[in-house]
Amino acid sequence: MIRIDRSIIFQIINFVALVLLLLRFLFKPVVKALDARSNRIREELEHIEKEKQALEEERKKLEEELKNLKQKYLEMLDQANREAQRIKETIIQEAYQEAEKIKRDYERRAQREIEQVFAELKEDIVEISKEIVARILKAHLTPEVQTQIIEEMLEEAVRRLEAEMEIVHER
Amino acid sequence: MEEVLNPHILFWLFGLPVTKTVVSTWIVMGFLVLFSFLFTRKMRLIPTRLQNILELFVEAILNLIEDMSPGNGRKFLPLVGTLALFIGVSDITGLVPGLKSPTSDFNTTFALALVVFFAVPYYGIRTRGLKNYVRSYFSPSPILAPFHIISEITRTVSLALRLFGNIMGEETIIAILFLLSPLFLPLPMMLFSIFTGVIQAYIFTVLTVVYLSAAVESSGH
């Protein structure tokens, strides 16, 4: 026969004491540890989320900067091209001018040399002609006639030379 | 048989009888408290293997309560967790030579059932207030109030008897088998008793959670 005796009071007290003791030594510390871990995980996740957002913002910022830099690079490239074109045109222009100047210098120098050559030639011809005429006239003509002829010939020679020089000069 | 059903009184303390099962209860209590104290002294954020086992147990109890009574896990944890641990360890204690399983004594199981019996109105009143809790006895009809009370008493007795019957029965069978063949015959039954001991602890715990959740829910009984 099952009998309920007063030891049941001991068992109730024992169990209630055990609930309180386990609450103090088991459930509270374990629940606290679980909460601490949950909080840590939540904080870590929040931190990761914040980091992720910050990185995303940083990425957007960098993309914007890259875009601006690209824009600036294209502008600079365009400006450099324009500047190069301008310098190129200036250089070509200057080269043309220099060439023109050199050409003119050479032409002037050539002209001077031609004139000088002709002048010398003219003088030589005059001298030679004088010599020829003097020898011929010395042999056949009176001195007065000789002189008249010589002068006429010299004037003719001078006219022709001047006419030739005119032609050269025109060229 | 009388000794099996009603344990021998070893001595008296404060006018109360100290039986073999009371001593076994103290041993189980001492073991549980010492074990808890030792392994929860230095709780770490990254748990050790033993801390993991403790956390798994506590989480399992919390989940069991939360599944049946959402939002009351922390509230019921001390009572329900202690019941599960105490009954689980007590059921196996009988296998230790010289010890008697506390749950093989009706006084122990009835004491546990009485704690649950009083815990139900305690949590019910604390959660819903005295007026609402008492009103639930008269729902859906005042005629049913006596039946509600009878049901609470019978379920308490059945809770105590179920656990007591199972554990006492197993211990008796093991004792008989031990008398027949001391070496090998009791061994399978002893292994089986570990399994049934855990099952009985689970049943007692689940039924307690069911009673408690019914008490705190607004729909009542």
Coordinates of C-alpha atoms in Angstrom, one line a residue, chain A residues 54-149:
Chain A
A54 CA 30.3 52.9 -44.8
L55 CA 32.1 50.9 -47.5
E56 CA 29.2 51.3 -49.9
E57 CA 29.2 55.1 -49.3
E58 CA 33.0 55.1 -49.7
R59 CA 32.6 53.1 -53.0
K60 CA 30.0 55.5 -54.3
K61 CA 32.2 58.4 -53.3
L62 CA 35.2 56.8 -55.0
E63 CA 33.1 56.1 -58.1
E64 CA 32.0 59.7 -58.1
E65 CA 35.6 60.9 -57.8
L66 CA 36.7 58.5 -60.5
K67 CA 33.9 59.9 -62.7
N68 CA 35.1 63.4 -62.0
L69 CA 38.7 62.5 -62.6
K70 CA 37.7 60.9 -65.9
Q71 CA 35.8 64.0 -66.8
K72 CA 38.8 66.2 -65.8
Y73 CA 41.1 63.9 -67.7
L74 CA 39.0 64.2 -70.9
E75 CA 38.9 67.9 -70.5
M76 CA 42.6 68.1 -70.0
L77 CA 43.2 65.8 -72.9
D78 CA 40.9 68.0 -75.1
Q79 CA 42.7 71.1 -73.8
A80 CA 46.1 69.6 -74.5
N81 CA 45.0 68.6 -78.0
R82 CA 43.8 72.1 -78.7
E83 CA 47.0 73.6 -77.3
A84 CA 49.1 71.2 -79.4
Q85 CA 47.1 72.1 -82.4
R86 CA 47.7 75.8 -81.7
I87 CA 51.5 75.2 -81.1
K88 CA 51.6 73.2 -84.3
E89 CA 50.0 75.9 -86.3
T90 CA 52.3 78.5 -84.7
I91 CA 55.4 76.5 -85.4
I92 CA 54.3 75.9 -89.0
Q93 CA 53.5 79.6 -89.4
E94 CA 56.8 80.5 -88.0
A95 CA 58.6 78.0 -90.2
Y96 CA 56.8 79.4 -93.3
Q97 CA 57.8 82.9 -92.2
E98 CA 61.4 81.8 -91.6
A99 CA 61.5 80.0 -94.9
E100 CA 60.1 83.1 -96.6
K101 CA 62.7 85.3 -94.9
I102 CA 65.5 82.9 -95.9
K103 CA 64.2 82.8 -99.5
R104 CA 64.1 86.6 -99.6
D105 CA 67.6 86.9 -98.2
Y106 CA 69.0 84.4 -100.7
E107 CA 67.2 86.3 -103.5
R108 CA 68.6 89.6 -102.4
R109 CA 72.1 88.1 -102.0
A110 CA 71.8 86.5 -105.5
Q111 CA 70.6 89.8 -106.9
R112 CA 73.5 91.6 -105.4
E113 CA 76.0 89.1 -106.7
I114 CA 74.4 89.2 -110.2
E115 CA 74.6 93.0 -110.2
Q116 CA 78.2 92.8 -109.0
V117 CA 79.1 90.3 -111.7
F118 CA 77.4 92.4 -114.3
A119 CA 79.1 95.5 -113.1
E120 CA 82.5 93.8 -113.2
L121 CA 81.7 92.4 -116.6
K122 CA 80.6 95.7 -117.8
E123 CA 83.9 97.3 -116.6
D124 CA 85.9 94.5 -118.3
I125 CA 84.0 94.8 -121.6
V126 CA 84.5 98.5 -121.5
E127 CA 88.2 98.1 -120.9
I128 CA 88.6 95.4 -123.5
S129 CA 86.5 97.4 -126.0
K130 CA 88.5 100.4 -125.3
E131 CA 91.7 98.4 -125.9
I132 CA 90.4 96.9 -129.2
V133 CA 89.1 100.2 -130.5
A134 CA 92.2 102.0 -129.4
R135 CA 94.4 99.4 -131.3
I136 CA 92.2 99.6 -134.5
L137 CA 92.0 103.3 -134.5
K138 CA 95.6 103.7 -133.8
A139 CA 96.3 101.8 -136.9
H140 CA 93.7 103.4 -139.3
L141 CA 92.0 106.5 -138.0
T142 CA 92.8 110.0 -137.1
P143 CA 92.8 110.6 -133.4
E144 CA 89.6 112.8 -133.5
V145 CA 87.6 110.2 -135.5
Q146 CA 88.8 107.5 -133.3
T147 CA 87.7 109.2 -130.2
Q148 CA 84.2 109.9 -131.7
I149 CA 83.7 106.3 -132.7

